[in-house]
Amino acid sequence: MKIIHTSDWHIGRTLGEKSLLDDQSFILTQFLEIIKREKPDVILIAGDIYDRSVPSKEALQLADDVFSEIILSCRIPMIVIGGNHDGRERLEFSGGILAKQGLHMAGRYTEPVSPVTLSDTRGEVTFWPVPFVKPVEYRHLAGDQESRDYNAMYKQITEKIKGQMDPKKRNILITHGLILSTGEDAETIDDSVRPIEVGGIDFASAAIFEDFDYVALGHLHRPQRVGKEEVRYAGSLLKYSFSEWNQKKSVTIIELGKKGDVHIKTEDLIPKRNLRVIAGKIAELTEISAYDNENRDDFIKIVLTDDRMQINAMDKLRQIYPNVLELTYANLADEHYRQNSKKAIKEKISKPTTLFEDFYTFIYNRPMNTEESAIVSRVMGDVEREL
Amino acid sequence: MRPMVLRMNCFGPFFAETVDFTRLNRELFLITGPTGSGKTTIFDGICYALYGESSSQTRAVRDMKSHFADEEALMSVDFTFALGAETYRVVRIPEQQRKKQRGEGLTTQKSEAQLYRVTNHHPNYEEKLLESDIKGVDGYISELLGMGVGEFRQIVMLPQGEFSKLLQSNEKERTALLKSIFRFDIFKAFGKKIEEEMKTCGETLSQLKTRGLSEIDHIDFSDDDRIVQMSETEQAGTQRLLSLLAESLEKDEKRLRALNEDVERQKINLEQINGEIRDGEELARHFDELAQKRTERENLEDQRPVIAEIQKTLNSYQQALRVKPHAYAAEEAENAVAKQQAAADKAREAAEHGKAALENLRAEYEAVMSEAWQQETAALTSEQESLEELLNEMKGKEELTAQKKIAEEQKKSLEARMAKAKAAAEEKEQEQQRYRELEKQELTLQNEITEKSGKLDGFNRQLRDIDDIQSALTALDGIEKRLEAERKQYKTLKSSINAEAKELRRLKEKEKNQRASQLAKDLTSGSPCPVCGSVHHPHPAERTGDSVDENVLEARDEALSRKKETLLQLQERGHGDKRAQEEEKKKLQKAMARQLNIEVAELRKDMWIPAYWTDKHKATAQNCKVLADVLEAGKNQLTNIRRETELLQKKIAAKTPDSLENAAEEREQLTVNIAGLNGQMITMDARIAQIVKQWPAAGDDRKSIQIRKDELSAKLEKRRVHQQEITRDYTSCKEKMAGLSATLDGANAACIQAIERREKMTEAFDAALKKEGLSKEVYAQRIQLSRETIAAYEQKVSDYKSGLDTLATGIETLLAKIGDARPVDLPLLFEKRDEAQKALETCQEQSFRLAQKQTNNKKQQDVITALYREEQAAESTLGVYKTLNDAIAGKVKNRPKISLERYILSAYLADILQAANLFLSKMSSGRYRLELAGDEITASARGLAIDVLDAYTGQRRSANTLSGGETFMAALSMALGLSDTVQASAGGISLETIFIDEGFSTLDPEALDAAINCLLSINESGRSVGLISHVEELKERIDTKIEIIKTDTGSHIEIDV
């Protein structure tokens, strides 16, 4: 059985004020080409199809076009789960009807998990869709007060699925959330990944999913394995933040043989416009020769290395790079702060004498003489004692 | 301030609701609910409870009474909150109209307020009433929180539409706000104190000046001093005064020095006169002393004869002392003689004793050394040795007997083994015989089976052939039957065709007639016939019977031709079948002939009947079965034989013959050994008998022999010891005797020597006495004088001599001192001295007076100088204070007009902005920063205005020019930055919780996302943020919620964690 695993489409996302719908349409056409070439038996989308819980009608239209092509023309079944960005109840709308056409939409997590079973010459393959669910929701839903965090919650969910499943058959889990093999992986999380929990990083350990033949994950935007090869994030369709500028996006293709026989490869996705970070002085970046640069219409973040702010820098840069989305200065803030003599008053407020010295120096442009500072420290001492 | 529990009765849309903030386990929580459900009312509740006012000036508390409550119900708010480690509860009831409890109409409920401190928490809840009137509660809470309602609304609860106040408020408002937030007392007190001290310093200065003037009055003037001539104005100049004073002091100093010199001179004169008086007096004393000493010397001279007598006695004592050693030596020698004589007597006695003992021992010694003793010993030794040998022989014999027994047993077991090995060899031979027989049988049986199998195969082949013949016969029969049916079918079809053809011909005829009659019907006389053209129609055809349909006719025609075709096919098939039948028959003939082993021509008719072959088959099958049974039996037998051979083979292989070659040899050896042992034993017996006979006393059994032998050994040992002891005693006694004789000889010699020495010493004593000229009697008398007596005599003599010497020296000295001097006239000198004394005193008085003046003026000079210095110091200190005071007040010329207060506030603001920028730059993707506006030197901006720095344009602009969403981001950042800064600063107020009411709807989705991410990231700082919003994104992203549910009977609050 051949499976294509993808996730985090974020259809309808904007970058700066720029809509990415054209780029998403372009990349989804590429995706359809891959499908037509590879002819998979099923397609898994592990959450975050849309960027917002209430997607725009253009976003809905694009998703509808892609789904129609896959389901109605190619006749390939799809299993789609809700992610933290998706309006999960909305996603599930008229799911029963769609399932009859081969589009299995699991928006909300419900118990028990209803598996989707497909067959090939070697027998049945069972897909367990587990949409994004927060521990607080899970506790309400399952009436389980124990699962305080993601790890405990996923442990519970997996235990319940294991009660339902036949371990001799091939079993695939699809879910959306932060699954890591160790805590240190947390550093690899991108800016565009919306923190799904207030406070520290809360994640579930990949070790929980040992019993599945493959785990199709969504949420992290970098295509990657989590611990072992068979637990994977497919990654997003496009670079959705500047922290992803050096990532390569792809879809994951899984060839499922007999039980325990899994082959995995990835197919790269080439975007219409790239996302890049350019650094330099404004004079260098706006030289006349810059007009000859390739891919000027890429989405760009400019990091200016000038040591003072430039007048109308954004306008000048947009003449060359029409899609500059962000502009920051690398060497500026610090220097400005250093020059500020009033730095960190909270450090000095506890030492009023020092603070007054600073004030005096600021006013008279010279330090206090010994006589003056003697008076100041004595009076300040008296005052402090009195208060 | 950290809210804990808020209870609202009949307040806004709430009838009786409680918000338990302590259940919110996250730092960020959301108050959400539909429009009009009362989200902001929660704000109002808290604000009212604390300050008696609602969260916004436009919402009056009076109007807040719930519509859902009946008129009797009382509107009230009860709020518990924590501040630092303390917990407080405040209860307020606003003024309201209320139904009278008795009778009709409304009554006005006055407003009330109480404040408690919670002293003990659940379950033993206790509280203490702090204030119970509105004024008291208001004051206490403002004091407690460190801010009034205005500031509270700006920094703790940012109300709907007013959240940007901090950002956009004017300078004055912002100053007031910042001052209320941060602890400023110390700098205020500092400024005040500096100012006070400056004033004190000024006062001190004027006091000093007054004192200076009074001190000048105390200067002591002489008429010639220039100070007296100074004018009033000149005196005011302290410095001039001091210089004149110094001049006067110098002049006086000079005068004083001259006076003092005079005094010194007078003193020297007086001293000289006094010296003369002292010398005169001393001389007089010398003359007196000389006279006295001369008298003393005369007295001593009178005592001289007594002293001489004492000296004589002393001399003879000295002589006796010189003789004393000789007397002593003589006495010693006498004593030595007595001692040596006693020792000689004692040695003689010991020698006699020794001699007697030696005599006794010699007899015993000679006995043990005699011939007889030695012979007896030799006899005993010989017997003991023989018995020893006998015992050894007996033990040897026992060992031999044991060896012999072992050898015999070995021989016996060897013989048994040999017999067993022989039997085994025979058995093996038999088995091998049997094995060979079985092999032969197996071969025969094998051949037989092969032959019979061949035969069985033949029978089986025959059976198969017969089967083939039978089925061929059946097939032939089938073909015959089919042929028969075909023939029948052919016949039927043929006759049917004939009948059909006939009918068809008839119908065709009829049709022809019909057509003619049809034509004839239209014929009229005179018109030509369409067939022949004749115009005469003599016999027009008449219509006969039924009409015939042309179509039917055609169909019949067609059916007929089809049948004819079928007939042809049948005919052809018949021919084919016939040919096949012939061929089959020929083949069968050949097979039958082969089977019966005859020629084809010889085949009989009955052989074509299947029953014939069935019998044949049965017979052959019977043969087959019999043969197969036989074969099976043969095979079984073969298997049995093979199994047996195999077993035998194993058995034979397992048997390895016991080697018998060595065994025979071994047995031979054993026999020889046994014989040898027997021989040895006989020899031994003979020897034993011989010894027993020789020493009959010991008996002949081993035990008695052993006893006898042990007795002998003991006896011999005893004899040996006795001999040894006697020999040793005798030898030592002899040695001792020799020693005693030597001692006796020595003692005698010493005795003679002592006597000789005594003679010599006595002679020497007599000689010494003679030499000193002393008789023995005088010697004895003098030597007895005691040491004390002698010492007293010697002292007396020496005292006398030294007394004389001293007096002689004293007289000599006095004479030398006096020399040729004459006595002096003292009264004259006394007169001169009195005169000099008087002159000195006069001079000293003058000097004293001048010195007094000098001291006073010097003191005044010091006092005035000190005062002058103090004055100068005070003046400079006043200058310092003025410098500081000017700076604090911001009144320094040509310098920034910034007071200390403003400076610190602006620094605070800079810090707040710094903290706010962390949030703002995150929310705006690095685009905006907030900064303090303006140049501090200029008077217009005094360091408290806020500018926005836009990285995209690189320019600053006023915060008031931001768009709605941007303003919200900036204001939110300011609020967060402010609470960060306040958390971090020492003292001041505490911003543990802040509430933000709405504003999120002004953000575009991306900015909203950034804002939420920002808010989600602030949980480390230990303060909580409460958001009021119905924005869907927030609801989804924030789990900790206070949800307000709107119903027809008021709103309800649910907490969702």
mmCIF file of C-alpha atoms in Angstrom, chain B residues 91-270:
data_model
loop_
_atom_site.group_PDB
_atom_site.id
_atom_site.type_symbol
_atom_site.label_atom_id
_atom_site.label_comp_id
_atom_site.label_asym_id
_atom_site.label_seq_id
_atom_site.Cartn_x
_atom_site.Cartn_y
_atom_site.Cartn_z
ATOM 1 C CA VAL B 91 -17.690 45.075 51.501
ATOM 2 C CA ARG B 92 -19.590 47.956 49.995
ATOM 3 C CA ILE B 93 -23.270 48.754 49.663
ATOM 4 C CA PRO B 94 -24.074 51.675 47.348
ATOM 5 C CA GLU B 95 -26.819 54.175 47.966
ATOM 6 C CA GLN B 96 -30.018 52.773 46.462
ATOM 7 C CA GLN B 97 -33.791 52.854 46.534
ATOM 8 C CA ARG B 98 -35.284 49.931 48.320
ATOM 9 C CA LYS B 99 -38.790 48.811 49.126
ATOM 10 C CA LYS B 100 -39.845 49.582 52.682
ATOM 11 C CA GLN B 101 -39.889 46.525 54.835
ATOM 12 C CA ARG B 102 -43.114 47.690 56.435
ATOM 13 C CA GLY B 103 -45.815 49.499 54.517
ATOM 14 C CA GLU B 104 -45.792 50.867 51.022
ATOM 15 C CA GLY B 105 -43.241 52.936 49.152
ATOM 16 C CA LEU B 106 -39.498 53.115 48.785
ATOM 17 C CA THR B 107 -36.823 54.050 51.212
ATOM 18 C CA THR B 108 -33.272 55.183 50.535
ATOM 19 C CA GLN B 109 -30.529 52.805 51.628
ATOM 20 C CA LYS B 110 -27.451 54.784 52.600
ATOM 21 C CA SER B 111 -24.140 53.700 51.229
ATOM 22 C CA GLU B 112 -21.928 51.642 53.516
ATOM 23 C CA ALA B 113 -18.409 50.223 53.489
ATOM 24 C CA GLN B 114 -16.329 47.936 55.668
ATOM 25 C CA LEU B 115 -12.752 46.808 55.390
ATOM 26 C CA TYR B 116 -11.379 43.730 57.128
ATOM 27 C CA ARG B 117 -8.015 42.081 57.368
ATOM 28 C CA VAL B 118 -8.274 38.324 57.125
ATOM 29 C CA THR B 119 -6.282 36.955 60.021
ATOM 30 C CA ASN B 120 -6.985 33.308 59.532
ATOM 31 C CA HIS B 121 -8.006 31.443 56.404
ATOM 32 C CA HIS B 122 -10.420 28.651 55.757
ATOM 33 C CA PRO B 123 -11.430 26.477 57.577
ATOM 34 C CA ASN B 124 -10.888 28.576 60.746
ATOM 35 C CA TYR B 125 -11.731 31.795 58.966
ATOM 36 C CA GLU B 126 -11.181 34.880 61.045
ATOM 37 C CA GLU B 127 -11.121 38.556 60.196
ATOM 38 C CA LYS B 128 -10.508 41.842 61.909
ATOM 39 C CA LEU B 129 -12.459 44.979 61.142
ATOM 40 C CA LEU B 130 -10.090 47.755 60.109
ATOM 41 C CA GLU B 131 -12.433 50.499 58.972
ATOM 42 C CA SER B 132 -16.179 50.766 58.967
ATOM 43 C CA ASP B 133 -16.996 54.136 57.388
ATOM 44 C CA ILE B 134 -16.668 55.106 53.757
ATOM 45 C CA LYS B 135 -14.046 57.775 54.291
ATOM 46 C CA GLY B 136 -11.906 55.474 56.380
ATOM 47 C CA VAL B 137 -12.145 52.610 53.915
ATOM 48 C CA ASP B 138 -11.346 54.882 50.961
ATOM 49 C CA GLY B 139 -8.294 56.313 52.698
ATOM 50 C CA TYR B 140 -7.061 52.972 53.920
ATOM 51 C CA ILE B 141 -7.300 51.328 50.519
ATOM 52 C CA SER B 142 -5.646 54.225 48.679
ATOM 53 C CA GLU B 143 -2.829 54.031 51.192
ATOM 54 C CA LEU B 144 -2.671 50.251 50.912
ATOM 55 C CA LEU B 145 -2.602 50.095 47.125
ATOM 56 C CA GLY B 146 -0.462 53.202 46.816
ATOM 57 C CA MET B 147 -2.751 54.755 44.227
ATOM 58 C CA GLY B 148 -6.057 56.387 43.724
ATOM 59 C CA VAL B 149 -8.857 55.336 41.465
ATOM 60 C CA GLY B 150 -7.488 57.382 38.570
ATOM 61 C CA GLU B 151 -4.174 55.576 38.532
ATOM 62 C CA PHE B 152 -5.876 52.277 39.205
ATOM 63 C CA ARG B 153 -7.917 52.749 36.048
ATOM 64 C CA GLN B 154 -4.828 53.579 34.065
ATOM 65 C CA ILE B 155 -2.480 50.857 35.135
ATOM 66 C CA VAL B 156 -4.319 48.015 36.826
ATOM 67 C CA MET B 157 -7.643 47.886 35.076
ATOM 68 C CA LEU B 158 -7.397 49.241 31.595
ATOM 69 C CA PRO B 159 -11.034 49.932 30.788
ATOM 70 C CA GLN B 160 -12.699 49.636 27.437
ATOM 71 C CA GLY B 161 -11.589 52.488 25.208
ATOM 72 C CA GLU B 162 -9.304 53.979 27.844
ATOM 73 C CA PHE B 163 -6.414 51.557 27.682
ATOM 74 C CA SER B 164 -4.196 53.987 25.842
ATOM 75 C CA LYS B 165 -4.363 56.679 28.518
ATOM 76 C CA LEU B 166 -0.877 56.007 29.797
ATOM 77 C CA LEU B 167 0.464 56.204 26.290
ATOM 78 C CA GLN B 168 -1.406 59.258 25.188
ATOM 79 C CA SER B 169 -2.026 61.212 28.374
ATOM 80 C CA ASN B 170 -0.538 64.693 28.618
ATOM 81 C CA GLU B 171 2.594 65.466 30.541
ATOM 82 C CA LYS B 172 0.897 66.606 33.686
ATOM 83 C CA GLU B 173 -1.268 63.536 33.955
ATOM 84 C CA ARG B 174 1.642 61.274 33.214
ATOM 85 C CA THR B 175 3.804 62.968 35.828
ATOM 86 C CA ALA B 176 1.107 62.534 38.425
ATOM 87 C CA LEU B 177 0.653 58.923 37.405
ATOM 88 C CA LEU B 178 4.329 58.043 37.486
ATOM 89 C CA LYS B 179 4.750 59.822 40.804
ATOM 90 C CA SER B 180 1.967 57.786 42.279
ATOM 91 C CA ILE B 181 3.409 54.545 41.022
ATOM 92 C CA PHE B 182 6.971 54.849 42.078
ATOM 93 C CA ARG B 183 8.323 55.473 45.539
ATOM 94 C CA PHE B 184 9.499 58.992 45.466
ATOM 95 C CA ASP B 185 9.554 59.922 49.167
ATOM 96 C CA ILE B 186 13.265 59.569 49.577
ATOM 97 C CA PHE B 187 14.087 62.074 46.865
ATOM 98 C CA LYS B 188 11.390 64.439 48.009
ATOM 99 C CA ALA B 189 12.718 64.287 51.553
ATOM 100 C CA PHE B 190 16.239 64.661 50.225
ATOM 101 C CA GLY B 191 15.363 67.820 48.319
ATOM 102 C CA LYS B 192 13.566 69.258 51.293
ATOM 103 C CA LYS B 193 16.419 68.512 53.607
ATOM 104 C CA ILE B 194 18.972 70.062 51.279
ATOM 105 C CA GLU B 195 16.867 73.203 51.177
ATOM 106 C CA GLU B 196 16.487 73.264 54.960
ATOM 107 C CA GLU B 197 20.172 72.785 55.477
ATOM 108 C CA MET B 198 20.885 75.589 53.069
ATOM 109 C CA LYS B 199 18.715 77.894 55.157
ATOM 110 C CA THR B 200 20.362 76.753 58.381
ATOM 111 C CA CYS B 201 23.706 77.401 56.800
ATOM 112 C CA GLY B 202 22.716 80.996 55.966
ATOM 113 C CA GLU B 203 21.589 81.578 59.547
ATOM 114 C CA THR B 204 24.818 80.175 60.918
ATOM 115 C CA LEU B 205 26.744 82.578 58.759
ATOM 116 C CA SER B 206 25.024 85.673 60.089
ATOM 117 C CA GLN B 207 25.443 84.446 63.679
ATOM 118 C CA LEU B 208 29.147 84.034 63.067
ATOM 119 C CA LYS B 209 29.411 87.591 61.864
ATOM 120 C CA THR B 210 27.746 88.976 65.022
ATOM 121 C CA ARG B 211 30.015 86.933 67.242
ATOM 122 C CA GLY B 212 33.098 88.207 65.401
ATOM 123 C CA LEU B 213 32.194 91.817 66.207
ATOM 124 C CA SER B 214 31.733 91.082 69.904
ATOM 125 C CA GLU B 215 35.070 89.320 70.081
ATOM 126 C CA ILE B 216 36.880 92.420 68.754
ATOM 127 C CA ASP B 217 35.650 94.315 71.810
ATOM 128 C CA HIS B 218 37.607 91.958 73.971
ATOM 129 C CA ILE B 219 40.991 92.931 72.585
ATOM 130 C CA ASP B 220 43.342 94.550 75.271
ATOM 131 C CA PHE B 221 44.681 97.820 73.946
ATOM 132 C CA SER B 222 47.625 99.895 74.848
ATOM 133 C CA ASP B 223 47.504 103.554 74.020
ATOM 134 C CA ASP B 224 50.221 103.242 71.482
ATOM 135 C CA ASP B 225 48.428 100.393 69.595
ATOM 136 C CA ARG B 226 47.220 101.349 66.155
ATOM 137 C CA ILE B 227 43.997 99.450 66.663
ATOM 138 C CA VAL B 228 42.823 102.185 68.997
ATOM 139 C CA GLN B 229 43.143 104.559 66.166
ATOM 140 C CA MET B 230 41.078 102.377 63.794
ATOM 141 C CA SER B 231 37.776 103.716 62.632
ATOM 142 C CA GLU B 232 34.516 101.718 63.054
ATOM 143 C CA THR B 233 34.501 100.826 59.389
ATOM 144 C CA GLU B 234 38.056 99.641 59.529
ATOM 145 C CA GLN B 235 37.108 97.377 62.417
ATOM 146 C CA ALA B 236 34.376 95.766 60.311
ATOM 147 C CA GLY B 237 37.007 94.474 57.930
ATOM 148 C CA THR B 238 38.122 91.566 59.984
ATOM 149 C CA GLN B 239 41.137 90.905 57.890
ATOM 150 C CA ARG B 240 42.582 94.425 58.450
ATOM 151 C CA LEU B 241 41.853 94.167 62.131
ATOM 152 C CA LEU B 242 43.683 90.903 62.347
ATOM 153 C CA SER B 243 46.774 92.342 60.651
ATOM 154 C CA LEU B 244 46.913 95.294 63.060
ATOM 155 C CA LEU B 245 46.433 92.968 65.982
ATOM 156 C CA ALA B 246 49.307 90.883 64.788
ATOM 157 C CA GLU B 247 51.496 94.000 64.543
ATOM 158 C CA SER B 248 50.639 95.040 68.118
ATOM 159 C CA LEU B 249 51.308 91.530 69.330
ATOM 160 C CA GLU B 250 54.743 91.611 67.752
ATOM 161 C CA LYS B 251 55.646 94.902 69.390
ATOM 162 C CA ASP B 252 54.585 93.701 72.830
ATOM 163 C CA GLU B 253 56.552 90.559 72.272
ATOM 164 C CA LYS B 254 59.730 92.538 71.776
ATOM 165 C CA ARG B 255 59.135 94.532 74.946
ATOM 166 C CA LEU B 256 58.455 91.508 76.943
ATOM 167 C CA ARG B 257 61.617 89.854 75.734
ATOM 168 C CA ALA B 258 63.739 92.900 77.026
ATOM 169 C CA LEU B 259 62.033 92.762 80.414
ATOM 170 C CA ASN B 260 62.669 89.079 80.714
ATOM 171 C CA GLU B 261 66.355 89.585 80.005
ATOM 172 C CA ASP B 262 66.490 92.055 82.941
ATOM 173 C CA VAL B 263 64.863 89.541 85.184
ATOM 174 C CA GLU B 264 67.441 86.937 84.218
ATOM 175 C CA ARG B 265 70.271 89.250 85.002
ATOM 176 C CA GLN B 266 68.876 90.074 88.479
ATOM 177 C CA LYS B 267 68.420 86.395 89.125
ATOM 178 C CA ILE B 268 72.095 85.653 88.328
ATOM 179 C CA ASN B 269 73.251 88.400 90.754
ATOM 180 C CA LEU B 270 71.132 87.003 93.521
#
